[in-house]
Amino acid sequence: MYDTQNDRVWAINREEADKNGGVKQKQNFPERVMVWLGVCSKGVTPLVIFDEGTVNHQRYIDEVLPVAWEYANKMFGDQWMFQQGGAKPHTHRLTQQWCKQHFPSFIDKSRWPPNSPDLNPLDYFIWDEFVHQSNGIKSNQKRL
């Protein structure tokens, strides 16, 4: 990725800067990336990476739920339950319908009280661990 701190061109405006050797670089990577990851007692699902756009219910149904379904069936056969959070793509009626039709057991949005983070301790643990692992900090190292 281009680091703008390395080069300086003094100019009044962009045109003058370009004439004097100014460079306008395009970023190699998007500024933000969304990911989805499923977690269960036997491990984690493959990452689903959304590097462009937002995730609406249709993208969630098309790109995430089949990954969750395939992984869970591989790990547990037909003896598993799917639970998701309260994000809009999760609670959309078509998402709920898809889950009820495809998963052997599913905790739907009517059984998941709003604003209840205590019901899902993984929200605290897994994302904290993910951030620390992605920054190169092992879980057994002291965190400051």
Backbone as ProteinMPNN parsed JSONL, in Angstrom:
{"seq_chain_A": "MYDTQNDRVWAINREEADKNGGVKQKQNFPERVMVWLGVCSKGVTPLVIFDEGTVNHQRYIDEVLPVAWEYANKMFGDQWMFQQGGAKPHTHRLTQQWCKQHFPSFIDKSRWPPNSPDLNPLDYFIWDEFVHQSNGIKSNQKRL", "coords_chain_A": {"N_chain_A": [[0.843, -1.167, 0.0], [0.535, 2.215, -0.75], [2.36, 4.657, 0.945], [1.675, 7.741, 1.929], [3.174, 9.339, 3.542], [5.809, 9.154, 2.896], [6.606, 10.674, 0.671], [6.893, 14.062, -0.456], [5.553, 16.857, -2.066], [5.705, 20.176, -2.622], [3.179, 22.379, -3.351], [0.743, 24.607, -4.812], [-1.702, 23.699, -5.713], [-3.414, 20.692, -6.903], [-2.91, 20.341, -9.683], [-0.507, 21.76, -10.091], [1.131, 20.288, -8.408], [1.151, 17.817, -9.748], [2.532, 18.548, -12.084], [5.023, 19.019, -11.01], [5.982, 16.554, -10.343], [4.315, 15.234, -8.615], [2.477, 12.477, -7.336], [-0.378, 10.59, -7.698], [-1.615, 8.073, -6.052], [-3.42, 5.01, -6.261], [-5.202, 3.089, -3.914], [-4.248, -0.232, -3.028], [-5.848, -2.019, -1.683], [-9.163, -2.426, -0.362], [-10.657, 0.046, 1.817], [-12.132, -0.907, 3.909], [-13.087, -4.101, 5.063], [-15.441, -6.613, 5.203], [-16.113, -9.485, 7.141], [-17.284, -12.847, 7.629], [-17.64, -15.356, 10.018], [-18.136, -18.539, 11.264], [-18.547, -20.287, 14.351], [-18.026, -23.203, 16.271], [-18.211, -26.102, 18.45], [-16.376, -27.819, 17.339], [-14.603, -26.349, 15.877], [-13.875, -23.714, 13.501], [-15.661, -22.164, 10.83], [-14.914, -21.823, 7.283], [-13.677, -18.585, 6.348], [-15.826, -16.033, 5.175], [-15.426, -13.557, 2.972], [-16.161, -10.23, 2.377], [-15.273, -7.988, 0.278], [-16.206, -5.871, -1.124], [-18.881, -3.543, -1.234], [-21.96, -3.731, 0.687], [-23.492, -5.977, 3.068], [-26.449, -7.348, 2.471], [-29.66, -8.932, 3.061], [-29.923, -10.747, 0.917], [-27.325, -11.217, -0.079], [-26.275, -12.342, 2.215], [-27.811, -14.691, 2.41], [-27.081, -15.93, -0.012], [-24.241, -16.085, 0.055], [-23.238, -16.593, 2.648], [-24.87, -18.324, 4.303], [-24.929, -20.862, 2.889], [-22.272, -21.691, 3.299], [-22.171, -21.982, 6.079], [-24.091, -24.016, 6.369], [-22.953, -26.162, 4.87], [-20.522, -26.611, 6.259], [-21.43, -27.243, 8.885], [-22.998, -29.528, 8.407], [-21.009, -31.264, 7.523], [-19.442, -31.486, 9.832], [-21.256, -32.312, 11.865], [-23.292, -33.882, 10.839], [-26.726, -34.396, 10.717], [-27.408, -33.367, 13.158], [-27.459, -30.692, 14.58], [-27.611, -27.224, 15.599], [-28.445, -23.974, 14.49], [-27.474, -20.699, 15.232], [-27.787, -17.226, 15.185], [-26.907, -13.701, 15.18], [-28.432, -10.459, 15.792], [-28.308, -8.829, 13.518], [-29.468, -6.926, 10.702], [-29.445, -8.358, 8.142], [-29.599, -10.948, 9.169], [-32.029, -11.092, 10.485], [-33.96, -10.631, 8.627], [-36.986, -11.46, 6.941], [-36.831, -13.281, 4.769], [-34.345, -14.44, 5.153], [-34.761, -15.696, 7.605], [-36.723, -17.502, 6.808], [-35.271, -19.073, 4.941], [-33.385, -20.257, 6.647], [-35.06, -21.766, 8.363], [-36.022, -23.599, 6.527], [-33.739, -25.004, 5.667], [-31.864, -25.661, 7.738], [-31.317, -28.161, 10.259], [-32.096, -27.539, 12.858], [-32.996, -24.46, 14.302], [-32.524, -21.339, 15.82], [-34.77, -18.957, 15.856], [-35.482, -15.426, 15.202], [-37.55, -14.637, 16.893], [-37.111, -15.954, 19.249], [-34.905, -14.772, 20.274], [-34.018, -12.327, 22.281], [-33.957, -8.762, 21.791], [-31.011, -6.716, 21.988], [-29.45, -8.206, 23.868], [-26.67, -9.013, 24.843], [-25.561, -10.758, 26.686], [-26.541, -13.258, 26.191], [-25.03, -14.375, 24.244], [-22.038, -15.254, 24.65], [-19.905, -15.7, 22.951], [-19.73, -13.528, 21.292], [-18.172, -11.75, 22.671], [-15.799, -13.178, 23.277], [-14.768, -14.496, 20.861], [-14.414, -12.477, 18.923], [-12.619, -10.763, 20.199], [-10.439, -12.479, 20.432], [-9.957, -12.981, 17.725], [-9.181, -10.413, 16.795], [-6.828, -10.037, 18.292], [-5.281, -12.211, 17.388], [-5.042, -11.564, 14.691], [-3.446, -9.372, 14.885], [-1.099, -10.461, 15.541], [-0.721, -11.306, 18.158], [-0.508, -13.85, 20.418], [-2.889, -15.976, 22.074], [-2.031, -16.787, 24.589], [-0.231, -14.896, 25.367], [0.612, -11.991, 27.283], [-1.651, -9.345, 27.347], [-1.688, -5.906, 26.864]], "CA_chain_A": [[0.0, 0.0, 0.0], [1.313, 3.435, -0.861], [2.4, 5.452, 2.168], [1.805, 9.147, 1.54], [4.111, 10.02, 4.43], [7.172, 9.023, 2.382], [6.896, 11.641, -0.386], [6.297, 15.391, -0.302], [5.683, 17.813, -3.162], [5.098, 21.427, -2.204], [2.484, 22.997, -4.484], [-0.458, 25.374, -4.465], [-2.885, 22.886, -6.002], [-3.14, 19.356, -7.44], [-2.32, 20.442, -11.021], [0.892, 22.143, -9.94], [1.835, 19.15, -7.812], [1.363, 16.828, -10.802], [3.588, 19.065, -12.966], [6.293, 18.952, -10.288], [6.31, 15.173, -9.963], [3.367, 14.678, -7.661], [1.926, 11.184, -7.734], [-1.649, 10.255, -7.06], [-1.684, 6.62, -6.03], [-4.671, 4.333, -5.927], [-4.982, 2.065, -2.902], [-4.286, -1.61, -3.496], [-6.839, -2.784, -0.946], [-10.28, -1.585, 0.085], [-10.455, 0.636, 3.135], [-12.724, -1.782, 4.916], [-13.442, -5.429, 4.598], [-16.337, -7.311, 6.127], [-15.918, -10.929, 7.135], [-18.194, -13.654, 8.429], [-16.987, -16.553, 10.518], [-18.959, -19.336, 12.169], [-17.783, -20.96, 15.396], [-18.736, -24.296, 16.951], [-17.356, -26.866, 19.354], [-15.353, -28.552, 16.589], [-13.726, -25.465, 15.132], [-14.446, -22.539, 12.852], [-15.97, -22.314, 9.409], [-14.087, -20.969, 6.43], [-14.057, -17.173, 6.325], [-16.487, -15.462, 4.013], [-14.887, -12.201, 2.914], [-16.891, -9.28, 1.541], [-14.369, -6.86, 0.115], [-16.889, -4.763, -1.793], [-20.302, -3.379, -0.954], [-22.487, -4.089, 1.996], [-24.143, -7.279, 3.113], [-27.887, -7.324, 2.708], [-30.163, -10.283, 3.312], [-29.712, -11.637, -0.222], [-25.91, -11.633, -0.069], [-26.115, -13.222, 3.368], [-28.401, -15.976, 2.023], [-26.333, -16.52, -1.132], [-22.809, -16.259, 0.264], [-22.868, -17.016, 4.001], [-25.62, -19.472, 4.821], [-24.464, -22.148, 2.341], [-21.004, -22.053, 3.948], [-22.541, -22.477, 7.411], [-24.813, -25.284, 6.18], [-22.015, -27.2, 4.435], [-19.588, -26.891, 7.342], [-22.123, -27.913, 9.993], [-23.355, -30.889, 7.977], [-19.768, -32.039, 7.478], [-18.971, -31.716, 11.199], [-22.235, -32.881, 12.791], [-24.379, -34.609, 10.182], [-27.988, -33.646, 10.803], [-27.655, -33.109, 14.581], [-26.876, -29.412, 14.974], [-28.526, -26.081, 15.681], [-27.843, -22.737, 14.006], [-27.839, -19.5, 15.982], [-27.154, -16.03, 14.638], [-27.153, -12.482, 15.935], [-29.588, -9.647, 15.45], [-28.07, -7.921, 12.397], [-30.607, -6.889, 9.771], [-29.475, -9.484, 7.203], [-29.943, -12.167, 9.899], [-33.422, -11.086, 10.939], [-34.87, -10.427, 7.492], [-37.933, -12.584, 6.862], [-36.366, -14.282, 3.803], [-33.25, -15.154, 5.811], [-35.389, -16.574, 8.595], [-37.395, -18.561, 6.044], [-34.231, -19.943, 4.4], [-32.831, -21.028, 7.765], [-36.061, -22.748, 8.801], [-36.161, -24.629, 5.495], [-32.507, -25.733, 5.378], [-31.113, -26.124, 8.893], [-32.085, -29.145, 11.033], [-32.654, -26.834, 13.997], [-32.651, -23.058, 14.111], [-33.069, -20.408, 16.803], [-35.22, -17.815, 15.05], [-35.39, -14.11, 15.85], [-38.568, -14.484, 17.936], [-36.572, -16.553, 20.473], [-33.664, -14.074, 20.576], [-34.392, -10.981, 22.715], [-33.085, -7.701, 21.29], [-30.047, -6.07, 22.887], [-29.101, -9.111, 24.961], [-25.36, -9.596, 24.551], [-25.223, -11.806, 27.64], [-26.969, -14.549, 25.684], [-24.055, -14.887, 23.301], [-20.703, -14.906, 25.126], [-18.933, -15.75, 21.868], [-19.553, -12.187, 20.744], [-17.07, -11.118, 23.374], [-14.57, -13.959, 23.226], [-14.197, -14.821, 19.561], [-13.936, -11.281, 18.216], [-11.414, -10.325, 20.888], [-9.372, -13.393, 20.035], [-9.69, -12.737, 16.305], [-8.416, -9.169, 16.682], [-5.481, -10.239, 18.823], [-4.56, -13.116, 16.493], [-4.723, -10.865, 13.45], [-2.373, -8.424, 15.195], [0.101, -11.225, 15.867], [-0.623, -11.585, 19.586], [-1.028, -15.176, 20.745], [-3.837, -15.914, 23.184], [-1.378, -17.018, 25.881], [0.646, -13.776, 25.694], [-0.003, -10.933, 28.075], [-2.178, -8.224, 26.57], [-1.611, -4.664, 27.62]], "C_chain_A": [[0.892, 1.234, 0.0], [1.227, 4.242, 0.431], [2.668, 6.904, 1.797], [2.783, 9.909, 2.422], [5.535, 10.005, 3.879], [7.553, 10.095, 1.367], [6.183, 12.956, -0.116], [6.562, 16.2, -1.558], [4.966, 19.069, -2.703], [4.481, 22.092, -3.424], [1.25, 23.72, -3.978], [-1.715, 24.539, -4.668], [-2.455, 21.559, -6.622], [-2.456, 19.421, -8.804], [-0.833, 20.796, -10.94], [1.711, 20.999, -9.351], [2.119, 18.091, -8.867], [2.481, 17.257, -11.755], [4.963, 18.923, -12.326], [6.614, 17.553, -9.764], [5.41, 14.575, -8.911], [2.774, 13.385, -8.2], [0.626, 10.973, -6.984], [-1.815, 8.747, -7.159], [-3.086, 6.133, -5.708], [-4.349, 3.252, -4.904], [-5.081, 0.68, -3.521], [-5.413, -2.412, -2.876], [-7.99, -1.871, -0.537], [-10.013, -1.069, 1.494], [-11.072, -0.208, 4.238], [-13.148, -3.087, 4.267], [-14.362, -6.032, 5.644], [-16.062, -8.806, 6.004], [-17.014, -11.591, 7.959], [-17.452, -14.919, 8.788], [-17.941, -17.257, 11.467], [-18.069, -20.103, 13.138], [-18.646, -22.05, 16.024], [-17.74, -25.071, 17.802], [-16.236, -27.608, 18.627], [-14.443, -27.661, 15.753], [-14.453, -24.264, 14.563], [-14.677, -22.829, 11.374], [-14.919, -21.584, 8.582], [-14.591, -19.527, 6.51], [-14.82, -16.869, 5.047], [-16.091, -13.994, 4.016], [-15.689, -11.372, 1.923], [-15.999, -8.059, 1.375], [-15.004, -5.689, -0.622], [-18.36, -4.738, -1.387], [-20.677, -3.759, 0.459], [-23.166, -5.45, 1.908], [-25.61, -7.062, 3.439], [-28.366, -8.758, 2.888], [-29.871, -11.234, 2.153], [-28.264, -12.113, -0.315], [-25.651, -12.601, 1.076], [-26.643, -14.619, 3.041], [-27.536, -16.67, 0.973], [-24.898, -16.889, -0.788], [-22.41, -16.804, 1.634], [-23.572, -18.304, 4.419], [-25.229, -20.807, 4.186], [-23.141, -22.618, 2.947], [-21.289, -22.636, 5.329], [-23.189, -23.851, 7.309], [-23.841, -26.402, 5.836], [-21.061, -27.602, 5.556], [-20.268, -27.687, 8.463], [-22.525, -29.337, 9.624], [-22.138, -31.795, 7.948], [-19.314, -32.417, 8.891], [-19.938, -32.551, 12.041], [-23.305, -33.745, 12.141], [-25.65, -33.783, 10.246], [-28.376, -33.338, 12.254], [-26.957, -31.824, 15.022], [-27.932, -28.318, 14.939], [-27.779, -24.827, 15.253], [-28.385, -21.569, 14.807], [-27.106, -18.324, 15.358], [-27.526, -14.828, 15.48], [-28.347, -11.711, 15.405], [-29.355, -8.65, 14.329], [-29.231, -8.008, 11.403], [-30.597, -8.017, 8.747], [-29.87, -10.802, 7.874], [-31.436, -12.239, 10.196], [-34.429, -10.865, 9.821], [-35.754, -11.663, 7.33], [-37.482, -13.657, 5.871], [-35.183, -15.081, 4.355], [-33.817, -16.151, 6.805], [-36.057, -17.768, 7.899], [-36.371, -19.565, 5.5], [-33.677, -20.847, 5.493], [-33.799, -22.111, 8.24], [-36.19, -23.901, 7.811], [-34.919, -25.51, 5.354], [-31.781, -26.304, 6.588], [-31.953, -27.116, 9.691], [-32.745, -28.542, 12.269], [-32.131, -25.407, 13.939], [-33.301, -22.22, 15.191], [-33.467, -19.151, 16.041], [-35.257, -16.535, 15.882], [-36.436, -13.919, 16.946], [-38.098, -15.062, 19.267], [-35.273, -15.875, 20.914], [-33.994, -12.65, 20.981], [-33.443, -9.919, 22.166], [-32.166, -7.162, 22.383], [-29.704, -6.931, 24.095], [-27.752, -9.763, 24.706], [-24.966, -10.718, 25.501], [-25.614, -13.183, 27.139], [-25.945, -15.167, 24.74], [-22.641, -14.498, 23.721], [-19.649, -14.973, 24.036], [-18.713, -14.387, 21.247], [-18.379, -11.476, 21.403], [-15.767, -11.866, 23.139], [-13.985, -14.055, 21.82], [-13.686, -13.588, 18.832], [-12.701, -10.702, 18.886], [-10.23, -11.183, 20.466], [-8.978, -13.177, 18.575], [-8.838, -11.487, 16.111], [-6.988, -9.378, 17.163], [-4.668, -11.182, 17.936], [-4.166, -12.395, 15.212], [-3.638, -9.811, 13.653], [-1.094, -9.14, 15.623], [0.278, -11.528, 17.331], [-1.249, -12.951, 19.842], [-1.916, -15.083, 21.98], [-3.187, -16.119, 24.536], [-0.389, -15.907, 26.233], [-0.124, -12.746, 26.498], [-0.444, -9.802, 27.158], [-2.159, -6.979, 27.423], [-2.795, -3.778, 27.319]], "O_chain_A": [[1.906, 1.266, 0.697], [0.134, 4.478, 0.946], [3.779, 7.248, 1.394], [3.182, 11.021, 2.077], [6.383, 10.765, 4.346], [8.739, 10.395, 1.224], [5.054, 12.989, 0.373], [7.687, 16.221, -2.057], [3.767, 19.042, -2.427], [5.166, 22.344, -4.415], [0.777, 23.48, -2.868], [-2.674, 24.647, -3.903], [-1.265, 21.331, -6.841], [-1.53, 18.654, -9.068], [-0.006, 20.204, -11.634], [2.852, 20.773, -9.754], [3.209, 17.519, -8.888], [3.284, 16.428, -12.185], [5.957, 18.728, -13.025], [7.424, 17.395, -8.85], [5.711, 13.512, -8.368], [2.595, 13.237, -9.409], [0.558, 11.161, -5.769], [-2.119, 8.213, -8.226], [-3.833, 6.777, -4.972], [-3.329, 2.574, -5.019], [-5.889, 0.443, -4.42], [-5.886, -3.38, -3.471], [-7.798, -0.664, -0.384], [-9.251, -1.661, 2.258], [-10.585, -0.219, 5.369], [-13.512, -3.146, 3.093], [-14.08, -5.962, 6.841], [-15.813, -9.322, 4.915], [-17.592, -10.984, 8.861], [-16.725, -15.485, 7.971], [-18.491, -16.633, 12.375], [-16.967, -20.519, 12.782], [-19.834, -21.852, 16.277], [-16.561, -24.725, 17.86], [-15.245, -27.986, 19.252], [-13.604, -28.16, 15.003], [-15.499, -23.849, 15.064], [-13.975, -23.633, 10.76], [-14.124, -20.815, 9.121], [-15.78, -19.284, 6.715], [-14.499, -17.385, 3.976], [-16.393, -13.269, 4.964], [-15.872, -11.767, 0.771], [-15.975, -7.187, 2.243], [-14.396, -4.624, -0.729], [-18.992, -5.781, -1.22], [-19.83, -4.062, 1.3], [-23.381, -5.992, 0.825], [-25.962, -6.646, 4.543], [-27.564, -9.692, 2.87], [-29.599, -12.413, 2.383], [-28.011, -13.284, -0.6], [-24.899, -13.565, 0.927], [-25.996, -15.618, 3.359], [-27.289, -17.873, 1.068], [-24.384, -17.893, -1.279], [-21.35, -17.416, 1.767], [-22.923, -19.262, 4.84], [-25.2, -21.815, 4.893], [-22.92, -23.821, 3.091], [-20.72, -23.66, 5.706], [-22.865, -24.75, 8.084], [-23.891, -27.474, 6.439], [-20.82, -28.789, 5.778], [-19.73, -28.692, 8.928], [-22.404, -30.249, 10.442], [-22.227, -32.968, 8.31], [-18.855, -33.536, 9.119], [-19.512, -33.392, 12.833], [-24.154, -34.292, 12.845], [-25.655, -32.61, 9.875], [-29.545, -33.078, 12.542], [-25.971, -31.873, 15.758], [-28.995, -28.467, 14.336], [-26.616, -24.638, 15.61], [-29.589, -21.457, 15.034], [-25.921, -18.428, 15.04], [-28.357, -14.921, 16.383], [-29.17, -12.247, 14.662], [-30.129, -7.703, 14.192], [-29.888, -9.043, 11.287], [-31.652, -8.598, 8.491], [-30.42, -11.684, 7.215], [-32.033, -13.315, 10.163], [-35.635, -10.91, 10.059], [-35.304, -12.785, 7.56], [-37.726, -14.84, 6.109], [-35.039, -16.266, 4.055], [-33.403, -17.309, 6.843], [-35.956, -18.903, 8.364], [-36.584, -20.774, 5.59], [-33.519, -22.052, 5.295], [-33.392, -23.246, 8.487], [-36.437, -25.041, 8.204], [-35.043, -26.667, 4.952], [-31.136, -27.346, 6.47], [-33.167, -26.946, 9.798], [-33.821, -28.977, 12.68], [-30.98, -25.167, 13.576], [-34.494, -22.365, 15.457], [-32.609, -18.371, 15.627], [-35.087, -16.562, 17.101], [-36.226, -13.11, 17.85], [-38.633, -14.698, 20.314], [-34.611, -16.355, 21.833], [-34.234, -11.819, 20.105], [-32.238, -10.158, 22.086], [-32.521, -7.159, 23.562], [-29.673, -6.437, 25.222], [-27.695, -10.95, 24.385], [-24.124, -11.547, 25.157], [-25.075, -14.184, 27.612], [-25.998, -16.367, 24.471], [-22.094, -13.521, 23.209], [-18.59, -14.36, 24.176], [-17.631, -14.108, 20.73], [-17.679, -10.692, 20.762], [-14.743, -11.254, 22.834], [-12.817, -13.726, 21.617], [-12.637, -13.64, 18.189], [-11.816, -10.195, 18.198], [-9.149, -10.669, 20.178], [-7.794, -13.19, 18.239], [-7.875, -11.505, 15.344], [-6.042, -8.942, 16.508], [-3.471, -10.962, 17.753], [-3.064, -12.598, 14.702], [-2.983, -9.403, 12.694], [-0.121, -8.499, 16.021], [1.354, -11.978, 17.725], [-2.413, -13.169, 19.507], [-1.719, -14.214, 22.83], [-3.73, -15.671, 25.546], [0.236, -15.963, 27.292], [-1.347, -12.645, 26.404], [0.314, -9.361, 26.294], [-2.572, -7.005, 28.582], [-2.901, -2.682, 27.868]]}, "name": "protein", "num_of_chains": 1, "seq": "MYDTQNDRVWAINREEADKNGGVKQKQNFPERVMVWLGVCSKGVTPLVIFDEGTVNHQRYIDEVLPVAWEYANKMFGDQWMFQQGGAKPHTHRLTQQWCKQHFPSFIDKSRWPPNSPDLNPLDYFIWDEFVHQSNGIKSNQKRL"}
